[in-house]
CSV table of C-alpha atoms and ligand atoms in Angstrom, one decimal:
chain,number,residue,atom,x,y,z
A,1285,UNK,CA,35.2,124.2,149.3
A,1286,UNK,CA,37.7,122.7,146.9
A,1287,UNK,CA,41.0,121.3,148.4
A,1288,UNK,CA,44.1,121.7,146.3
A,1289,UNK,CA,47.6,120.0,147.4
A,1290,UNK,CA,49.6,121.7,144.2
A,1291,UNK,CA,50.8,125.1,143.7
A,1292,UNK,CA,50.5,124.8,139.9
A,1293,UNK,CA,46.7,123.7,140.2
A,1294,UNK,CA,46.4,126.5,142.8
A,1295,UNK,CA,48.1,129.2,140.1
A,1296,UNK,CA,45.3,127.3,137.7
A,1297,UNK,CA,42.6,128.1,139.5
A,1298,UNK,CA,43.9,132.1,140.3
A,1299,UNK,CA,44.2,132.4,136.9
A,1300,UNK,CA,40.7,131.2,136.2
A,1301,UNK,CA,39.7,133.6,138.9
A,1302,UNK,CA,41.6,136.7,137.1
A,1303,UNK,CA,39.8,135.6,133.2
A,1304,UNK,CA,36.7,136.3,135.4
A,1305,UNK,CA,36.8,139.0,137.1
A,1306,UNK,CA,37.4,137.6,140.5
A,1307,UNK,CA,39.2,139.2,143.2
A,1308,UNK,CA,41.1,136.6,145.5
A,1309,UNK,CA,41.8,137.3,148.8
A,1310,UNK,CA,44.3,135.2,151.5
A,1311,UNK,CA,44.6,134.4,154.1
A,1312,UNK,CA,48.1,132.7,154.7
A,1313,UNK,CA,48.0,130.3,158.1
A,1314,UNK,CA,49.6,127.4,159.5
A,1315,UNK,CA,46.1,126.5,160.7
A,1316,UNK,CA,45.0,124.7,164.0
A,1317,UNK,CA,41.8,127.6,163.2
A,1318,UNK,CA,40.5,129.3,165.8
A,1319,UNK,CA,37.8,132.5,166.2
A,1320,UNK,CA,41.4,134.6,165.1
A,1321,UNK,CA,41.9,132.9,161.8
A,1322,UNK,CA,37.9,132.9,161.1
A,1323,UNK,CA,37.7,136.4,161.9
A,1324,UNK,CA,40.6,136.9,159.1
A,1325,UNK,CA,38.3,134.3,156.6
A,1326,UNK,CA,35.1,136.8,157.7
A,1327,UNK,CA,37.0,139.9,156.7
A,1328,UNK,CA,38.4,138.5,153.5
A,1329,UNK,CA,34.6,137.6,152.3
A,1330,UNK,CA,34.1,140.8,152.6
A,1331,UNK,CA,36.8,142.5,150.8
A,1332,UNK,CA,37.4,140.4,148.0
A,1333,UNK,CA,35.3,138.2,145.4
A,1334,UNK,CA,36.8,134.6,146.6
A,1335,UNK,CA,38.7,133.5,149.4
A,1336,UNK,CA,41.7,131.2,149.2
A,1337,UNK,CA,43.2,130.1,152.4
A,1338,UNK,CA,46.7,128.3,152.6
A,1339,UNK,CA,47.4,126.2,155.5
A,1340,UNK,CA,50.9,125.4,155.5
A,1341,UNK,CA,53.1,124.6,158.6
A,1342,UNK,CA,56.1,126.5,157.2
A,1343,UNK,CA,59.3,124.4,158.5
A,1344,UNK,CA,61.8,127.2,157.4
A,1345,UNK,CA,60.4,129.4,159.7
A,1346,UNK,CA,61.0,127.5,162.9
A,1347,UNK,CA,64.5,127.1,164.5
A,1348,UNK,CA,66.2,124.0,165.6
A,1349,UNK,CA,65.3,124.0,168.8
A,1350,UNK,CA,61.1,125.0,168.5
A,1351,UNK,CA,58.0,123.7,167.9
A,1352,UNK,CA,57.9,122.6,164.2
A,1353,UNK,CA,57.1,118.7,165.6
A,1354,UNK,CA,54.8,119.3,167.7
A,1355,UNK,CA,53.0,122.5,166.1
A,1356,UNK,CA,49.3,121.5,167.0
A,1357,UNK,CA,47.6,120.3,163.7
A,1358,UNK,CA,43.6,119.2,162.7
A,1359,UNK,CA,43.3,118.7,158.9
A,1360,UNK,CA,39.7,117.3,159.2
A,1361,UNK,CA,38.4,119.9,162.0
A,1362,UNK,CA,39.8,123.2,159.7
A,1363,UNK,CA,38.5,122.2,156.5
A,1364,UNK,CA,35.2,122.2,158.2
A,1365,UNK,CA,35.9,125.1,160.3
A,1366,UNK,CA,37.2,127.1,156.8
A,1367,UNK,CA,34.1,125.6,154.7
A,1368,UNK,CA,31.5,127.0,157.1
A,1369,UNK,CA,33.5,130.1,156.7
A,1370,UNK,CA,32.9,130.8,153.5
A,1371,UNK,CA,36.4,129.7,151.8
A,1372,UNK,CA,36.6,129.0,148.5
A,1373,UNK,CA,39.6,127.3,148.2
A,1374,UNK,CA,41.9,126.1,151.1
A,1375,UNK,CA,45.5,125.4,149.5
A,1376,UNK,CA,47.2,122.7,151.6
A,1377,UNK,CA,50.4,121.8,149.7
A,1378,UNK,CA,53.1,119.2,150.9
A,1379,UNK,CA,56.5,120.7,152.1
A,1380,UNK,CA,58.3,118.8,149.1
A,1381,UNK,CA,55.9,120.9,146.8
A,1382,UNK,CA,57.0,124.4,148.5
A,1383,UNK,CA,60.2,123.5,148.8
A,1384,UNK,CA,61.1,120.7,146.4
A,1385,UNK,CA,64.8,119.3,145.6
A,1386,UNK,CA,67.4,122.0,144.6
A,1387,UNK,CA,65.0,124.8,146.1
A,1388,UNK,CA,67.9,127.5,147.3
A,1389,UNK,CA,66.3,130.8,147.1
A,1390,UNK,CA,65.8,132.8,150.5
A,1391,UNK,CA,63.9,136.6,150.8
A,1392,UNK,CA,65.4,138.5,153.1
A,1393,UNK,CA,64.5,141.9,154.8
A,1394,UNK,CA,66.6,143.8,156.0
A,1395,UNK,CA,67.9,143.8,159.6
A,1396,UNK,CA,65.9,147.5,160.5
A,1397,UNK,CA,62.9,145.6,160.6
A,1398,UNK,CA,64.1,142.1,161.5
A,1399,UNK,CA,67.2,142.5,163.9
A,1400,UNK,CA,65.2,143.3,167.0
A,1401,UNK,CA,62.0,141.6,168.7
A,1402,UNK,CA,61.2,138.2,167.4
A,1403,UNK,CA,63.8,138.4,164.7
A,1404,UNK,CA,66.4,138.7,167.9
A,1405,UNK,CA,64.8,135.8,169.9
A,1406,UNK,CA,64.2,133.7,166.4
A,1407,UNK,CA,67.6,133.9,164.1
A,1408,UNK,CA,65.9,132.9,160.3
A,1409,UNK,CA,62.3,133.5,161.7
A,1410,UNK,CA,61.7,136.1,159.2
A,1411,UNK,CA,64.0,134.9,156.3
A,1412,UNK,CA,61.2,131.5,156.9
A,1413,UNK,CA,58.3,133.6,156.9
A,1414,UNK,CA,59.0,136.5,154.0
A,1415,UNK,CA,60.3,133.4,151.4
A,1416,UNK,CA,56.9,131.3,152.3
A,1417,UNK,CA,54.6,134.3,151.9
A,1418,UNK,CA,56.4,135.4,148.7
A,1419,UNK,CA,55.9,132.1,147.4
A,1420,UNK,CA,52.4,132.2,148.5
A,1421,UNK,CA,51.7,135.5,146.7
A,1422,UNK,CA,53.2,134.4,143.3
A,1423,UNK,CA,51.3,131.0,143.4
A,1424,UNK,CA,47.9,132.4,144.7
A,1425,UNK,CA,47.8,135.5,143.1
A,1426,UNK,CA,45.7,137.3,145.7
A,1427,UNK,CA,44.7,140.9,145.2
A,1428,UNK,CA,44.9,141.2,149.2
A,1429,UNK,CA,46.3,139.2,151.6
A,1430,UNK,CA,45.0,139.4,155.5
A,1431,UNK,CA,47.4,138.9,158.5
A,1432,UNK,CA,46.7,139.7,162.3
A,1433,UNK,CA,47.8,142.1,164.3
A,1434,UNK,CA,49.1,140.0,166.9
A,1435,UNK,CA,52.6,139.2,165.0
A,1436,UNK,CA,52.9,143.0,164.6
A,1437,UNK,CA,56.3,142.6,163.3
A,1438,UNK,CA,55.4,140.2,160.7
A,1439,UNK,CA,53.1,142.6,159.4
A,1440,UNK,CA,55.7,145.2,159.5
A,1441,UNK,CA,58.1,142.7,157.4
A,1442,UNK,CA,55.6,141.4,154.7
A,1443,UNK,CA,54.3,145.1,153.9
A,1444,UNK,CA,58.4,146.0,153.6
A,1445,UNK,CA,58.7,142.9,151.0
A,1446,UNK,CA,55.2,143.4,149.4
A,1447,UNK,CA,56.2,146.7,148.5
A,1448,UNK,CA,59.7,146.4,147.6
A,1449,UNK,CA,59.4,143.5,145.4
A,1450,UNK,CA,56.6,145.6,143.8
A,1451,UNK,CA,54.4,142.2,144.7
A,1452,UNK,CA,50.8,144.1,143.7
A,1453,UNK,CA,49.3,142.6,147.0
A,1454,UNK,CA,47.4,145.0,149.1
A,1455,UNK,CA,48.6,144.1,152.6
A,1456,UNK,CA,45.1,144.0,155.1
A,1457,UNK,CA,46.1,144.1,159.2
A,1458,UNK,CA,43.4,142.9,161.0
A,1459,UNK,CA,42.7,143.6,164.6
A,1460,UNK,CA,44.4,140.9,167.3
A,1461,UNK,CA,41.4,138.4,168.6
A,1462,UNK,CA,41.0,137.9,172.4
A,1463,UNK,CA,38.9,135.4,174.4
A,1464,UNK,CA,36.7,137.1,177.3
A,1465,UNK,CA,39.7,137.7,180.0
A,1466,UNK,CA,41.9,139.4,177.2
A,1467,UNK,CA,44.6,136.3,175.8
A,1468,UNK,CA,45.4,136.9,172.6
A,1469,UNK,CA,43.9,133.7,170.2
A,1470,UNK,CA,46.7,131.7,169.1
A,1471,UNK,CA,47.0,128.3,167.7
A,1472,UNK,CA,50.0,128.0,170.2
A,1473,UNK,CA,47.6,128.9,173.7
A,1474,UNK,CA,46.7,125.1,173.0
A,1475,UNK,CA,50.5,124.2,174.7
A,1476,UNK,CA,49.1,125.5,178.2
A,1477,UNK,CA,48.7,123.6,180.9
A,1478,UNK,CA,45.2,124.4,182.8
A,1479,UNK,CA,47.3,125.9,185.7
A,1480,UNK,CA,49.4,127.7,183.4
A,1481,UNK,CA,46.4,129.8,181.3
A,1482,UNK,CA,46.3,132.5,184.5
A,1483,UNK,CA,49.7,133.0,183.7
A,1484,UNK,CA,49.6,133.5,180.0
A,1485,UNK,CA,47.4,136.6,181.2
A,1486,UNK,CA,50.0,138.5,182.3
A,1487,UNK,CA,50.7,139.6,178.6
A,1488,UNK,CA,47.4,141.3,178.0
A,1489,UNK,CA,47.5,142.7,181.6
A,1490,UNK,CA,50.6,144.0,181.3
A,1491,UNK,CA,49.4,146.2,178.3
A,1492,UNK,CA,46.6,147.4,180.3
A,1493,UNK,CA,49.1,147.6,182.9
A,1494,UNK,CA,51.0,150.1,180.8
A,1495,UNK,CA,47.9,152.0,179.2
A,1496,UNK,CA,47.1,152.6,183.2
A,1497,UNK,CA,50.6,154.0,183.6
A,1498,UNK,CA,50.5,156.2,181.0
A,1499,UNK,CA,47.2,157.5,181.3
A,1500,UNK,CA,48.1,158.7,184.8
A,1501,UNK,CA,51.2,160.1,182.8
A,1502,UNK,CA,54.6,158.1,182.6
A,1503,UNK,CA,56.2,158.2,178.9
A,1504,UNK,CA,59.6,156.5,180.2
A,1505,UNK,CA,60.1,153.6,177.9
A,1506,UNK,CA,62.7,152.5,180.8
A,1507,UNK,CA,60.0,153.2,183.6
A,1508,UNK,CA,57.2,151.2,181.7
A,1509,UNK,CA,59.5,148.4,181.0
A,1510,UNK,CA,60.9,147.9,184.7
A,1511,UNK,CA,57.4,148.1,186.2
A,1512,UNK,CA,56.0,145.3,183.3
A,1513,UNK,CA,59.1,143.2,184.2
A,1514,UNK,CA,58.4,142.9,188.0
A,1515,UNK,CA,54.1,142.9,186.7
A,1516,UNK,CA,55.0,140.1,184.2
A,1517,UNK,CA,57.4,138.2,186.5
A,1518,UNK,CA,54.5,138.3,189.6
A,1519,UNK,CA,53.1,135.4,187.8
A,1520,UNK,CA,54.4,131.7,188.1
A,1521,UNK,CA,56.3,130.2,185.2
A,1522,UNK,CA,56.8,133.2,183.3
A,1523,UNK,CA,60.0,134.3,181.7
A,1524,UNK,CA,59.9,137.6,179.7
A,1525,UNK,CA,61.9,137.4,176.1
A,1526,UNK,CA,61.4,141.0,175.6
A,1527,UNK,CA,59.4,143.8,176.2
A,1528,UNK,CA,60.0,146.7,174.1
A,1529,UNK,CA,58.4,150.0,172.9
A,1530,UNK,CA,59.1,150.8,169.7
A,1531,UNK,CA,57.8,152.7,166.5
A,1532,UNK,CA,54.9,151.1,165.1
A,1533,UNK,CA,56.3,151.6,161.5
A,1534,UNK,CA,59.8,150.9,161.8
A,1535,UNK,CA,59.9,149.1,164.9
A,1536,UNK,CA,63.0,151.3,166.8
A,1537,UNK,CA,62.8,151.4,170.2
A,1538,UNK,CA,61.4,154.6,171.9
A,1539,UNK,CA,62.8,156.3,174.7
A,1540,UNK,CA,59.4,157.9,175.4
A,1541,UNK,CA,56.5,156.5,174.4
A,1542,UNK,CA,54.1,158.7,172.4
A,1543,UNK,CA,50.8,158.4,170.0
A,1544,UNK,CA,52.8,155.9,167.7
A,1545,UNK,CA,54.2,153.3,169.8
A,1546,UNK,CA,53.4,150.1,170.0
A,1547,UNK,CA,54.3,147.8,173.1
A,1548,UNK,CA,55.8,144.3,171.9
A,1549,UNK,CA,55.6,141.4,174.6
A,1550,UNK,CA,57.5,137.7,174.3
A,1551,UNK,CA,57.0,135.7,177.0
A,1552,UNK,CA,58.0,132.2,178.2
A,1553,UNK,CA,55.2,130.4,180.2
A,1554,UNK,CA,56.5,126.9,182.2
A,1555,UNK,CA,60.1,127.3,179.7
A,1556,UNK,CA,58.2,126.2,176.8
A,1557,UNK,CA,55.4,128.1,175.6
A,1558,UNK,CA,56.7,131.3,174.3
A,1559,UNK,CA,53.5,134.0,173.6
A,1560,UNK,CA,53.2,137.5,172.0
A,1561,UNK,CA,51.1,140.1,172.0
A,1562,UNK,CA,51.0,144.0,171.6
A,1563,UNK,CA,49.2,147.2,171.9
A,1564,UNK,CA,49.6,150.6,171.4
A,1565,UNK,CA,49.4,152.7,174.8
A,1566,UNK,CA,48.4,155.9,174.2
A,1567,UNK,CA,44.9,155.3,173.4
B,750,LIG,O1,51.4,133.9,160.8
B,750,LIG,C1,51.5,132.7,160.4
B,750,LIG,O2,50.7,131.9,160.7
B,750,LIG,C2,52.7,132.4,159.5
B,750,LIG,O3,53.8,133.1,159.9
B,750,LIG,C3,52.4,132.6,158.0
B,750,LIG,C4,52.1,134.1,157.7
B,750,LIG,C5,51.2,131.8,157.6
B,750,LIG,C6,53.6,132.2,157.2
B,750,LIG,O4,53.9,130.8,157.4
């Protein structure tokens, strides 16, 4: 697996992908990897000729006040984890190479998509993310780019900009990863104290919670919520950020749920550890 630190040896290296042939595929991370982001690596093997991974802990996506510091990070342990993978190239560049002196261009989706949910609880989370990704797509050159399901409304925000910067990147959602008793994998799960993990359950259980509630019936968005608040809120240490039930394409909130909605989670665990996760109900 090669490792490249510069964008313009990684546009190189596209380039000599596209004189061949090739079809790239990414897989854009801020790595820490776990079975989530290998499952991404898998899926990209088999969809496209070579796969570059960037690992890049993107500071312009976290607020003053979060977890950019302390953002859990293993250089040695991914590169292994990413070469056993299958990875062709894993594209690590410094922050002063992203975002070198004078850099003052920002993408920006609109506030339909970004207003509510995580854009709501993170002012400038999705300005951070859409300008990094862009600038991912136009140095890699992928032909498709994988992202999870579990940041739902990133997905939602990087198909918007993929398609109306005309950015020729096929946008791949995979499925969310869970360990055995239903957590969604995530880099950030690594923040939990052991007494703290039962907690960070109450996300996933509050989904089945919900597909319970409607199976038996309920479509009241307002029902649903109150019921998840008081599930959520059984546990110790948790805060809920949001929950919400909203479209799955544009992300407005539903009065009554139906076939297309998807239920967003943000929860604080012990004040510090803030998790996602999501599902659709109806089943
Ligand atoms: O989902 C992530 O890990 C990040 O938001 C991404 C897409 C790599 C952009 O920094």
């Amino acid at each position: 697996m090669r490792i490249i630190r510069h964008p313009a040896e990684m546009t190189a290296w596209a380039k000599e992908q596209a004189k061949s042939g090739q079809r790239i595929g990414l897989v854009p991370t801020m790595g820490f990897f776990h079975e989530g982001h290998l499952s991404l690596m898998r899926r990209a093997g088999q969809l496209a000729d070579q796969v570059a991974v960037s690992l890049f802990v993107n500071p312009t996506q976290f607020g003053p006040q979060e977890d950019l510091a302390a953002y859990p990070r293993n250089f040695e342990r991914d590169c292994a984890m990413a070469e056993a993978a299958g990875v062709a190239v894993l594209f690590a560049p410094e922050a002063v190479g992203m975002y070198p002196a004078g850099f003052n261009t920002t993408v920006m989706v609109g506030t339909e998509l970004t207003g509510q949910l995580c854009g709501a609880s993170r002012p400038g989370h999705f300005a951070g993310v859409a300008t990094v990704v862009c600038k991912l797509f136009s140095i890699v050159r992928p032909d498709l780019a994988i992202f999870g399901e579990k940041d739902w409304q990133q997905l939602a925000v990087i198909r918007r900009m993929t398609a109306d910067l005309n950015l020729g990147v096929e946008i791949v959602a995979h499925p969310i990863v869970r360990e055995a008793d239903g957590l969604a994998m995530s880099s950030r799960n690594t923040y939990l104290a052991p007494q703290q993990r039962e907690a960070a359950l109450s996300l996933s259980r509050a989904i089945v919670l919900a597909r319970k509630m409607a199976a038996e019936g309920e479509r009241s968005a307002e029902r649903l919520t109150a019921a998840l608040r008081d599930f959520i809120h059984s546990f110790p240490e948790t805060t809920v950020d949001y929950i919400s039930f909203v479209h799955q394409d544009t992300l407005q909130e539903v009065a009554e749920i139906d076939e297309e909605t998807v239920l967003a989670l943000a929860v604080k665990i012990g004040g510090k550890v803030r998790l996602i996760d999501n599902g659709k109900v109806l089943v």
